[in-house]
CSV table of C-alpha atoms and ligand atoms in Angstrom, one decimal:
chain,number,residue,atom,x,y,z
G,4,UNK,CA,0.0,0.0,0.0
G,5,UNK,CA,1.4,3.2,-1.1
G,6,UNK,CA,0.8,6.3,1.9
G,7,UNK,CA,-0.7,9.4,0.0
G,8,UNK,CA,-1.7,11.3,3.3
G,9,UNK,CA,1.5,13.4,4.7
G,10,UNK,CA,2.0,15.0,8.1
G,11,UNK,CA,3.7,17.7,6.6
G,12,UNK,CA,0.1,18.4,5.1
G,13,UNK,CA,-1.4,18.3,8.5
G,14,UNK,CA,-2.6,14.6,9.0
G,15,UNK,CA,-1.9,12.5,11.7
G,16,UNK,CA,2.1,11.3,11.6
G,17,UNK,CA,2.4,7.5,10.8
G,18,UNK,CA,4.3,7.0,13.6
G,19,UNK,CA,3.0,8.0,17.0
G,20,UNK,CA,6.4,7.6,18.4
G,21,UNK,CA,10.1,8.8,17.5
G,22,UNK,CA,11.8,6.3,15.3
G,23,UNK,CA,15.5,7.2,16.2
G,24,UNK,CA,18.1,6.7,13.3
G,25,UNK,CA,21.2,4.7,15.0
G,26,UNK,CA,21.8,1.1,17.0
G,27,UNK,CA,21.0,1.8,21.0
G,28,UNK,CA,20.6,-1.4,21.9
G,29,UNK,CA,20.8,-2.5,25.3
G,30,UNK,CA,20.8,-5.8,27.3
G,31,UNK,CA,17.8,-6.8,28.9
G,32,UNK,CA,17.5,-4.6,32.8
G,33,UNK,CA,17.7,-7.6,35.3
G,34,UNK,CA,20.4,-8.8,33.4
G,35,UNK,CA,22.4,-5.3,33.8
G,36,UNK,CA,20.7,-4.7,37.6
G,37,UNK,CA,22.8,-8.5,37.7
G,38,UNK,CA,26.5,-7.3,36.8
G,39,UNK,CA,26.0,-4.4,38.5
G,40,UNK,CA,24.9,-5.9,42.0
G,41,UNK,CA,28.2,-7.6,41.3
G,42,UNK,CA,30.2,-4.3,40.5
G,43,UNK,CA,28.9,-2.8,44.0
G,44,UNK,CA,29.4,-5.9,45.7
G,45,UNK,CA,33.3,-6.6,44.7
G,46,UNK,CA,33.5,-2.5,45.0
G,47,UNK,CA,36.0,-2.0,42.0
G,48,UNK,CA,34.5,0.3,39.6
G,49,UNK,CA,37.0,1.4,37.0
G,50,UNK,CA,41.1,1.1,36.6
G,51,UNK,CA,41.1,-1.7,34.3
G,52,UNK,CA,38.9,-4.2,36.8
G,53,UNK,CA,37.7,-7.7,36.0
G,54,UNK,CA,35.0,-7.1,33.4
G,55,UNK,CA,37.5,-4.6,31.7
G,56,UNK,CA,40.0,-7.2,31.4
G,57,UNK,CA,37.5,-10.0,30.3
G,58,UNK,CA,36.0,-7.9,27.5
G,59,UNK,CA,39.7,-7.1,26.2
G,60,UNK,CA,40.6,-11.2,26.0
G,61,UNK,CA,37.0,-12.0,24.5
G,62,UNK,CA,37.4,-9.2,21.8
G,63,UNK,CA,40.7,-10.7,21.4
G,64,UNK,CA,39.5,-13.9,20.9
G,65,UNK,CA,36.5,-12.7,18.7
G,66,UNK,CA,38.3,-10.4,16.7
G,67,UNK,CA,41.4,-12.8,16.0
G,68,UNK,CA,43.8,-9.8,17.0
G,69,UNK,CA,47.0,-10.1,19.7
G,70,UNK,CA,45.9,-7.1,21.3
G,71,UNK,CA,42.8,-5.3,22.4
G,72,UNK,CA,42.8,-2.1,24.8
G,73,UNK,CA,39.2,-0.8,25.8
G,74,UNK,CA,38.9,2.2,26.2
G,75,UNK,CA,36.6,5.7,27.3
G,76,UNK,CA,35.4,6.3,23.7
G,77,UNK,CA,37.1,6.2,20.2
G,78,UNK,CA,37.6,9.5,19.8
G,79,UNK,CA,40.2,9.2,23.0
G,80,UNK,CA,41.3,6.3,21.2
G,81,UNK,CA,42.7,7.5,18.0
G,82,UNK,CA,44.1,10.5,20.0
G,83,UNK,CA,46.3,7.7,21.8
G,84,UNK,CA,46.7,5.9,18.6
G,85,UNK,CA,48.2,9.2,17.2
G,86,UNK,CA,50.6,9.4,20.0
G,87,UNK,CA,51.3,6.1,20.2
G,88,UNK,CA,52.2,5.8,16.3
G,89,UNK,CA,54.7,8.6,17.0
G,90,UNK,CA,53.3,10.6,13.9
G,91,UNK,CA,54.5,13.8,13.0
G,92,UNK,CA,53.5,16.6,10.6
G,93,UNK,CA,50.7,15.6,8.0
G,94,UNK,CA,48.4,13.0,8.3
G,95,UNK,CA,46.0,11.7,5.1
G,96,UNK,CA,42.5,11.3,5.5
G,97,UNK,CA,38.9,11.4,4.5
G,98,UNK,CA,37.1,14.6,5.0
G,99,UNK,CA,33.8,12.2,4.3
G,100,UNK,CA,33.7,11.1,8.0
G,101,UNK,CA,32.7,12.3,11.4
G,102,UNK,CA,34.5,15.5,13.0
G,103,UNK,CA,36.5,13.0,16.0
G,104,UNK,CA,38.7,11.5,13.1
G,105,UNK,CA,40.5,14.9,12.1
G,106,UNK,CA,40.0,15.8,15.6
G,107,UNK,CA,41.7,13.6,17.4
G,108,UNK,CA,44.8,15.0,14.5
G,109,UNK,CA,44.9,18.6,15.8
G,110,UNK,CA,44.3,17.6,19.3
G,111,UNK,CA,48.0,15.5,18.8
G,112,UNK,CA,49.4,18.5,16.9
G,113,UNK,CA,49.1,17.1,13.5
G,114,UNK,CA,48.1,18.2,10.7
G,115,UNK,CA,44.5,16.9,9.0
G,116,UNK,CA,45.1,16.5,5.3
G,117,UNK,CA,41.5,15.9,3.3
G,118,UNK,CA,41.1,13.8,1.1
G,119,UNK,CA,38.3,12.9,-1.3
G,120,UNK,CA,36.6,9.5,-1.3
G,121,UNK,CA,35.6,7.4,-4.0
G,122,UNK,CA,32.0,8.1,-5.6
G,123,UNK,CA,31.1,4.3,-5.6
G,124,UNK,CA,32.2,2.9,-2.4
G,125,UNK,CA,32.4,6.5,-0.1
G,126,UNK,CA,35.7,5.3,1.2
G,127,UNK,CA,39.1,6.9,0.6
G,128,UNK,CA,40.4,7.5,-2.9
G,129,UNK,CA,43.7,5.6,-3.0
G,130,UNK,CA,44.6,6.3,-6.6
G,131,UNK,CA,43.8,10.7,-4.9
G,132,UNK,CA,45.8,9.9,-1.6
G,133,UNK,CA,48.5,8.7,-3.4
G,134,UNK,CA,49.2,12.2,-5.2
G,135,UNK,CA,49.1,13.4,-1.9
G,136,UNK,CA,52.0,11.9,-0.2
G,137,UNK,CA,54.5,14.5,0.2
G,138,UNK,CA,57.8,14.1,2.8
G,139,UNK,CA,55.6,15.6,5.9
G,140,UNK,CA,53.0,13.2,5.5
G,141,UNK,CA,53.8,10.4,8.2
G,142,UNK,CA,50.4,8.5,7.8
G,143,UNK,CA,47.3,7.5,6.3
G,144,UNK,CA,43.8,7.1,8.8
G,145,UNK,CA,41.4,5.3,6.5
G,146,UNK,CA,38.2,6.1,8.0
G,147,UNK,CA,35.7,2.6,7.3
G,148,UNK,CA,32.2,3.4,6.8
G,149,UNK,CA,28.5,2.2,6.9
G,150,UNK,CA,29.7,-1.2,7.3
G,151,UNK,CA,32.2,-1.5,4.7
G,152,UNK,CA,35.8,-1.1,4.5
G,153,UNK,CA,38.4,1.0,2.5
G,154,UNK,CA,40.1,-0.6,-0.4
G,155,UNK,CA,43.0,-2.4,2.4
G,156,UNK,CA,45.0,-4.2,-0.2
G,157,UNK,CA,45.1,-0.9,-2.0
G,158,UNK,CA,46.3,0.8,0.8
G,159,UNK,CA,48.8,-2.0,2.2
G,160,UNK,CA,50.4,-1.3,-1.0
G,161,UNK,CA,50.6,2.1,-0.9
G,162,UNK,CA,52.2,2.2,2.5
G,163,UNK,CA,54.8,-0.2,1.8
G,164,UNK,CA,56.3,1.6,-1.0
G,165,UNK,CA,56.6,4.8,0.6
G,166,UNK,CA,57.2,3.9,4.0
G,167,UNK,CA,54.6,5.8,5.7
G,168,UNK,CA,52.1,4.3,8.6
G,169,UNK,CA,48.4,3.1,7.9
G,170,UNK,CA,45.9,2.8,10.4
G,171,UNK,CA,41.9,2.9,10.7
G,172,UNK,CA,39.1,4.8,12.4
G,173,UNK,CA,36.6,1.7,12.3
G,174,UNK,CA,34.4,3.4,14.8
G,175,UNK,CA,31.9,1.8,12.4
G,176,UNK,CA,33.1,-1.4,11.6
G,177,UNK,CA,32.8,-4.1,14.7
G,178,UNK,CA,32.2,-7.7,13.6
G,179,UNK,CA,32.7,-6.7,9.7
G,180,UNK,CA,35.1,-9.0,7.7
G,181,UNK,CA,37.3,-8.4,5.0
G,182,UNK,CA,38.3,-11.3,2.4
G,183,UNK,CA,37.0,-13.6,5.5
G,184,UNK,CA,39.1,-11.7,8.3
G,185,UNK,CA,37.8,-10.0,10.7
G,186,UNK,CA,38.2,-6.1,10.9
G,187,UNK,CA,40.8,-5.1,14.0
G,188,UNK,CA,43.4,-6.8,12.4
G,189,UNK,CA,44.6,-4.4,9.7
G,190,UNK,CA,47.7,-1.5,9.4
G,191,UNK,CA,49.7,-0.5,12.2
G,192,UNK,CA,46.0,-0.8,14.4
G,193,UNK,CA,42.3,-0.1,14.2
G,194,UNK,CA,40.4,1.6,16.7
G,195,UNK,CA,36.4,0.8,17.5
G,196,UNK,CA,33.5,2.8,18.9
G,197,UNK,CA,31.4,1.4,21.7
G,198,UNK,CA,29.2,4.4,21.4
G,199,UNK,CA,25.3,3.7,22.3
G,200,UNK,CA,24.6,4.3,18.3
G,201,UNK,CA,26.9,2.1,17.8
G,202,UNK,CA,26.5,-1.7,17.1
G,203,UNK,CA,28.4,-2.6,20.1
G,204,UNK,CA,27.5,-0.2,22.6
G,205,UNK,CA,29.0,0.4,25.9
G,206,UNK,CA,27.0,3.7,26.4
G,207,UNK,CA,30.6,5.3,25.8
G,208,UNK,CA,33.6,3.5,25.1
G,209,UNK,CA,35.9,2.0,22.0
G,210,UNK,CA,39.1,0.1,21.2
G,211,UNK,CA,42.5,-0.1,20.0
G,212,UNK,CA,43.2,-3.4,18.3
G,213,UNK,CA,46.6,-3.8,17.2
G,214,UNK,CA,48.7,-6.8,16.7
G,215,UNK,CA,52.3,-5.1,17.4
G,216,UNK,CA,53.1,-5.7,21.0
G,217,UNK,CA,55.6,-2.5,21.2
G,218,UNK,CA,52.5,-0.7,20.2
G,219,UNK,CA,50.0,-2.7,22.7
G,220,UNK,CA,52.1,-1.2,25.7
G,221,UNK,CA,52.8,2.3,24.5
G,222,UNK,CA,48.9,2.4,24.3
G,223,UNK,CA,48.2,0.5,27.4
G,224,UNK,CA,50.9,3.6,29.4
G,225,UNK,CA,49.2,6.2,27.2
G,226,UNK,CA,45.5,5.0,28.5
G,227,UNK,CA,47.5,5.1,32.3
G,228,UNK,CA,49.6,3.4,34.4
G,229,UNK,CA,46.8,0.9,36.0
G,230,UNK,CA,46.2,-2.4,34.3
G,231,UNK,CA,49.6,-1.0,31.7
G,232,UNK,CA,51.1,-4.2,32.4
G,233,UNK,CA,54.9,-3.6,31.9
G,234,UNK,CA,56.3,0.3,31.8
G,235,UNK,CA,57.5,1.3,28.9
G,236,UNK,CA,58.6,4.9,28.1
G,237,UNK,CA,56.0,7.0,26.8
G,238,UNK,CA,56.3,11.2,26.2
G,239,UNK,CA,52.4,11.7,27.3
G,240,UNK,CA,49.9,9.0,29.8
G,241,UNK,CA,46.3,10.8,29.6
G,242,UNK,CA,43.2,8.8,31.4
G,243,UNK,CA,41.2,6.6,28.8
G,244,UNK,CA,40.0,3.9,30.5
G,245,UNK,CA,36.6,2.5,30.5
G,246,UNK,CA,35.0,1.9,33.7
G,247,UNK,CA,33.5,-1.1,34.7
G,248,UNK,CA,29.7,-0.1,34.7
G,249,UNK,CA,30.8,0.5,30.4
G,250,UNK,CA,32.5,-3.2,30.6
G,251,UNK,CA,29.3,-4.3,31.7
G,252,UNK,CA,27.1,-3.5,29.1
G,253,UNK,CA,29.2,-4.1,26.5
G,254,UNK,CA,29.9,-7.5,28.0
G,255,UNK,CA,26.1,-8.2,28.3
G,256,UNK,CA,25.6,-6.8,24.3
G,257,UNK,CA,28.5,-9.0,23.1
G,258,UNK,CA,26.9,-12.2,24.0
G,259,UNK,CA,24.4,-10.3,21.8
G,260,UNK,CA,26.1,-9.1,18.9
G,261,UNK,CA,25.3,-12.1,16.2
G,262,UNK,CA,21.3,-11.5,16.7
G,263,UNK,CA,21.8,-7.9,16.1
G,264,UNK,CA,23.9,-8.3,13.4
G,265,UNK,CA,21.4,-10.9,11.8
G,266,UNK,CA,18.7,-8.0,12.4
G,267,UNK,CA,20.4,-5.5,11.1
G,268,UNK,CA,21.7,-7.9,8.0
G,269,UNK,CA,17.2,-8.6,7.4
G,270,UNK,CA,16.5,-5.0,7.8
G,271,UNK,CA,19.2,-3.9,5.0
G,272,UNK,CA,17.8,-6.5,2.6
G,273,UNK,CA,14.2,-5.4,3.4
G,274,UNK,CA,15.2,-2.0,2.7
G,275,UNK,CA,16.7,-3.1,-0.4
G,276,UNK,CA,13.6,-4.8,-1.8
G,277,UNK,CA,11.2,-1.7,-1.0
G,278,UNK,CA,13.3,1.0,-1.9
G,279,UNK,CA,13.8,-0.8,-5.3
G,280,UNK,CA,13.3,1.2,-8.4
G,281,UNK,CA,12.7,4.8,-6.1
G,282,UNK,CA,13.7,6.8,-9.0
G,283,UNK,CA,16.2,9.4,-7.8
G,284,UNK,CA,17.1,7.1,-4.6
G,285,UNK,CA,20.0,5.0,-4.5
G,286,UNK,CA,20.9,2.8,-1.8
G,287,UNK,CA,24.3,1.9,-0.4
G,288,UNK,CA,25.8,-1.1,0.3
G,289,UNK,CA,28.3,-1.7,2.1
G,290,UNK,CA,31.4,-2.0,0.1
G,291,UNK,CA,34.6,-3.9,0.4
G,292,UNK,CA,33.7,-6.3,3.1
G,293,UNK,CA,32.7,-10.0,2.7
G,294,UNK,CA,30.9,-9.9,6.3
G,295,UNK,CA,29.4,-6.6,6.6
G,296,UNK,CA,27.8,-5.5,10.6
G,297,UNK,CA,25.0,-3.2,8.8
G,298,UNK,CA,25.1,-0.7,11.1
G,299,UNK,CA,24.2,2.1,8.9
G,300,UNK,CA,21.3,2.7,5.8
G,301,UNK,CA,22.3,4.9,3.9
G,302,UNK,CA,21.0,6.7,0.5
G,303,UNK,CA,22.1,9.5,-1.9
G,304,UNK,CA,19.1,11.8,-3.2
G,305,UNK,CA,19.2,12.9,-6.5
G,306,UNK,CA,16.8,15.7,-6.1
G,307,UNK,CA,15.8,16.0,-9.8
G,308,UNK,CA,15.0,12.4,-10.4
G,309,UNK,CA,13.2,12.4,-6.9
G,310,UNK,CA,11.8,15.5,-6.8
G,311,UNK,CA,12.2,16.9,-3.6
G,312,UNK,CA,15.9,18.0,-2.3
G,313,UNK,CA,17.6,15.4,0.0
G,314,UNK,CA,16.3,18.6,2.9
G,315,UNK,CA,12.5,18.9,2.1
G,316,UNK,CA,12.9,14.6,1.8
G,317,UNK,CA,14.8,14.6,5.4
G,318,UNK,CA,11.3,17.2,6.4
G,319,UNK,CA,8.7,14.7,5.3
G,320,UNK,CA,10.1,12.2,7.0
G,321,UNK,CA,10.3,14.5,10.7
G,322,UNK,CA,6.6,15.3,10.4
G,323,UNK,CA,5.9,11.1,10.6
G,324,UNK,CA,8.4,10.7,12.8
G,325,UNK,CA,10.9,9.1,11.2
G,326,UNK,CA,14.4,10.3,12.3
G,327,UNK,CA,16.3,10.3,9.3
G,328,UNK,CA,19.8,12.7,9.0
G,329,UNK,CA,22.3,14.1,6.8
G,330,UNK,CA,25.3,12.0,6.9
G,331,UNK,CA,27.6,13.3,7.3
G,332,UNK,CA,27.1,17.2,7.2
G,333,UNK,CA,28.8,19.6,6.8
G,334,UNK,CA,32.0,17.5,5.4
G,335,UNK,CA,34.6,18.0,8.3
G,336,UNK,CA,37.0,20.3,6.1
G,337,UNK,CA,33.7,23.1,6.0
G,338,UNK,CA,33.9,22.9,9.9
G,339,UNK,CA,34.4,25.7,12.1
G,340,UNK,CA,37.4,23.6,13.2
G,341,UNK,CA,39.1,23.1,9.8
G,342,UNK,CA,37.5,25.6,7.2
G,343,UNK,CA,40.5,28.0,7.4
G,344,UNK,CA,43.1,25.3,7.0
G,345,UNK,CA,40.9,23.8,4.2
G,346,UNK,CA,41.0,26.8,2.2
G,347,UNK,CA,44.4,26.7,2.6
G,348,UNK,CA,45.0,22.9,1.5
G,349,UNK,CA,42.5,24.1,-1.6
G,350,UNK,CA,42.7,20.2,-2.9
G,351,UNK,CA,39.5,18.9,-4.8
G,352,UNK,CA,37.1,17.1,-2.9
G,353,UNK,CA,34.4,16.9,-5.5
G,354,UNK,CA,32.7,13.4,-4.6
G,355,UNK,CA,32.8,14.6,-1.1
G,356,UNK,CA,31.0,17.7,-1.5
G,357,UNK,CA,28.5,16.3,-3.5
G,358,UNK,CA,28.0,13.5,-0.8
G,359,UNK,CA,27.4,16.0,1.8
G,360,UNK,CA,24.4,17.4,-0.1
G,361,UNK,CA,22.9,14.0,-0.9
G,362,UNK,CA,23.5,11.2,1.7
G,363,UNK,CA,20.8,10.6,4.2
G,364,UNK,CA,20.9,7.9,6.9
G,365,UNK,CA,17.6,5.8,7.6
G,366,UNK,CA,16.6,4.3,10.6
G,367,UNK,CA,18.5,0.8,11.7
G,368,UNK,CA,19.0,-1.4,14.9
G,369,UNK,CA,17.5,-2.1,17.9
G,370,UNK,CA,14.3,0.4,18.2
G,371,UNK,CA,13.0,-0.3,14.8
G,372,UNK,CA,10.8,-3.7,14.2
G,373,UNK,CA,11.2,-4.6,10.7
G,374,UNK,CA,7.9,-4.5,9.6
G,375,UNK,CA,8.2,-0.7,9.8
G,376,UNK,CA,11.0,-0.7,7.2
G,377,UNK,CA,8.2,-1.7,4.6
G,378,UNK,CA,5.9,1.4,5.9
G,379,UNK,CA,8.8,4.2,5.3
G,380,UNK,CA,10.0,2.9,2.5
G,381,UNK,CA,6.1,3.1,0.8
G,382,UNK,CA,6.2,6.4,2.5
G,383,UNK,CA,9.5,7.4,0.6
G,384,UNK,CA,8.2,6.1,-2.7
G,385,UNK,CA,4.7,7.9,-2.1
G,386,UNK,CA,7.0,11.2,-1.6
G,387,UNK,CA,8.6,11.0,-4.9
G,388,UNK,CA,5.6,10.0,-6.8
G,389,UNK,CA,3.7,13.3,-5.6
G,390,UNK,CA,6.7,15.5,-5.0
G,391,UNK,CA,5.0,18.2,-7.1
G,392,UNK,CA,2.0,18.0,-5.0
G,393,UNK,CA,4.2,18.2,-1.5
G,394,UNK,CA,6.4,21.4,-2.6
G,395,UNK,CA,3.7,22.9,-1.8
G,396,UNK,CA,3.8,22.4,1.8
G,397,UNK,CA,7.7,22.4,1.8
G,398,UNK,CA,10.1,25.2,2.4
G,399,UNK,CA,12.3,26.2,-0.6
G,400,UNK,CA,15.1,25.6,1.8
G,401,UNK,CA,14.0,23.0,3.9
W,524,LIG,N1,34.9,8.1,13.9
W,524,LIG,C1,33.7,7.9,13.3
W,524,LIG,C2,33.7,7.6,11.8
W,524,LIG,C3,32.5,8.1,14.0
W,524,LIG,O1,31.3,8.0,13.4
W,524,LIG,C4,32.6,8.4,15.4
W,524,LIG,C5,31.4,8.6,16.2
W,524,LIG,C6,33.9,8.5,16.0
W,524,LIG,C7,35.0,8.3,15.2
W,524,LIG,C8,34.0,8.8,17.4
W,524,LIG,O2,33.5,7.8,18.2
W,524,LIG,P1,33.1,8.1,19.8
W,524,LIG,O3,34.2,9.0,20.4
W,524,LIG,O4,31.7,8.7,19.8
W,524,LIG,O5,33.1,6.7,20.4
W,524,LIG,C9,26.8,10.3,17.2
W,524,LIG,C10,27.7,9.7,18.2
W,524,LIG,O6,27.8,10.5,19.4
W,524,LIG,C11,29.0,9.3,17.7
W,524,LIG,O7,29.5,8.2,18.4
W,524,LIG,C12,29.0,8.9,16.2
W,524,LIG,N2,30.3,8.7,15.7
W,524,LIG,C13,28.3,10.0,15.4
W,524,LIG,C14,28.4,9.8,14.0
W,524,LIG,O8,27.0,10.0,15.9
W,524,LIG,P2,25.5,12.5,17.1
W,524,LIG,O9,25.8,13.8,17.7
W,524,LIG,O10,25.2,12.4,15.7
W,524,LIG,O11,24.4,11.6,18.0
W,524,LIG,P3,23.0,12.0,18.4
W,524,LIG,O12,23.0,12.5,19.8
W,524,LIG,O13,22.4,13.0,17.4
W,524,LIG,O14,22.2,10.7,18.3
W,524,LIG,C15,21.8,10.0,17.1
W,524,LIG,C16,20.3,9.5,17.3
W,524,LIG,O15,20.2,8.6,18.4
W,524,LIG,C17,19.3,10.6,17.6
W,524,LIG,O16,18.1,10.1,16.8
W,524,LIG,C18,19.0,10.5,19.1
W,524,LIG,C19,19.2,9.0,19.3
W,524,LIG,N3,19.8,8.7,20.7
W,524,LIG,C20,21.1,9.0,20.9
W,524,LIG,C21,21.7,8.7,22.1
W,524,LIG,C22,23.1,9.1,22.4
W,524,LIG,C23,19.0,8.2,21.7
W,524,LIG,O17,17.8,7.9,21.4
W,524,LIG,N4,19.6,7.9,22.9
W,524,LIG,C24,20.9,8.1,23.1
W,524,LIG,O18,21.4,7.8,24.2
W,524,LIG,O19,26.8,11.7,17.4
């Protein structure tokens, strides 16, 4: 059935509730009330207690990786990564990507250097960050996304012959696989995000997976000196460590993590067969992976094939309650943060741009029931098919 009745025209939203747009699951309560009678009753909260450690060695396990080091939240984490990788001067990267991956740069007193992805797979332009390579430039962060993962072979390459370090902002990318192994395992390390939106979510938290064990304990003195193991000489220790209420529930949502991803993997495919043939809609999927988490649905709007700008889409969907965002928006290098520096870099970021202005995410994960997929996406297709009739009740710059 095809919706013809809009909220945005003043009748009743098809939703009566928020549909939010990211994972936020969370372990059943008496479960959690469980491990955290347990916390109280051993009375060791935080500095790298029992369910810290246990979570490291089952990621470990899980992941296939020597080393995993939990920690407060990614963006923390590729700050210690930066510091740990003893980078200097220029660093490549994606500008397509959230603002924590360039931030965690100047925050380490290097230098963010954008560059554009590739239109078909939204992940960094290998062939572009090749031309880029000058003697400052110590390192490529491939940022994987929606899923999928950066051309890695590509990239491997690319290090080796100039000598420079790789490593990944997979903030997105727990429980993918690439070419059958699991993602954690790549460049000099990877670091996670356990954030609630997250598909493992620890309320806050991450990783660093690495499998260099000169690396491991830099990191694990960089987090601080409890649970470091061995000292080693580091210039700067901060405080990353995730506390053991954090350890908890992402303990509880491990055991977990293959129903979510089998969720997530049926609501991509039912998006897939209902958004079908949506002129001016085009669904990603998620590229370069042979085992791909889903955490993320995402579409570009081509606004005169669908009729309505990716905005006044992102507006119809509001007034029914369906959370849907831009993704990402602006692109980091129009941020307050990095727009001067940008316009000094001046390098073309074409796809980028033009990504900015299109890409919306739809709702996935825990707080959607997949019937509902089939519901927006009739609600999407009704948009386009009377687009003419809605800019009527749409801003011009909506
Ligand atoms: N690298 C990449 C590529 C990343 O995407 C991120 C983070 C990082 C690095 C850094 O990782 P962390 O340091 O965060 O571990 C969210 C998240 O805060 C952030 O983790 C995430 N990426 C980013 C892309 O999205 P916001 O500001 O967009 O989230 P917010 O508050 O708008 O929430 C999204 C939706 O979820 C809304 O519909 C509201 C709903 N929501 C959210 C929270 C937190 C809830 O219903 N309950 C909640 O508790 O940043």
């Amino acid at each position: 059935m095809i919706a013809t009745r809009f909220a945005i025209a003043g009748n009743v939203p098809i939703f009566d509730i928020d549909i939010p747009v990211g994972q936020l699951y969370f372990p059943d309560w008496t479960r959690y009330e469980s491990a955290v009678k347990d916390i109280f009753d051993r009375r060791y909260y935080t500095n790298q207690g029992p369910l810290a450690q246990e979570l490291e060695s089952r990621l470990q396990q899980m992941l296939g990786v020597k080393h995993v080091i939990c920690v407060v939240n990614a963006t923390v984490g590729l700050m210690m990564a930066a510091e740990a990788l003893e980078l200097k001067g220029k660093v490549i990267l994606p500008s397509f990507t959230f603002l924590a991956s360039a931030q965690s740069l100047s925050w380490t007193g290097l230098q963010p250097v954008f560059c554009d992805v590739a239109s078909n797979t939204h992940h960094i332009d290998v062939s572009k960050a090749k031309q880029m390579i000058t003697k400052d430039v110590s390192a490529i962060m491939a940022v994987n996304l929606w899923g999928g993962a950066a051309d890695i072979t590509a990239l491997e390459q690319l290090v080796q012959e100039t000598g420079i370090k790789l490593y990944f902002d997979s903030a997105h990318a727990f429980g993918c696989e690439v070419n059958g192994q699991k993602v954690g395992c790549f460049g000099s390390l990877e670091v996670m995000s356990f954030h609630a939106t997250k598909m493992l979510s620890a309320t806050e938290g991450g990783c660093i997976c690495t499998n260099d064990d000169d690396l491991a304990a830099k990191l694990r003195n960089i987090r601080s000196s409890y649970g470091a193991g061995h000292t080693v000489s580091v210039v700067k220790t901060s405080n990353g460590r995730m506390s053991e209420l954090q350890a908890a529930i992402a303990l509880l949502n491990l055991d977990d993590f293959e129903i979510n991803r089998a969720n997530n993997e049926a609501t991509f495919l039912a998006y897939q067969k209902h958004l079908a043939g949506i002129p001016g809609l085009k669904l990603i999927s998620p590229s370069g992976v042979s085992r791909s988490n889903y955490q993320y649905i995402v579409c570009e709007v081509n606004t005169e094939q669908f009729g309505v700008t990716r905005q006044q889409l992102l507006s119809i969907l509001k007034a029914e309650n369906i959370n849907a965002r831009r993704y990402f928006y602006p692109g980091v290098h129009r941020s307050v943060e990095f727009n001067s520096l940008y316009n000094k870099q001046k390098n073309a970021l074409t796809i980028t741009e033009l990504l900015c202005e299109t890409c919306i995410q739809l709702p996935v994960g825990a707080l959607l029931d997949i019937d509902k997929v089939e519901v927006i996406c009739n609600l999407i297709r009704s948009a386009q098919r009377n687009s003419a009739k809605l800019l009527h009740y749409l801003d011009s710059d909506s």
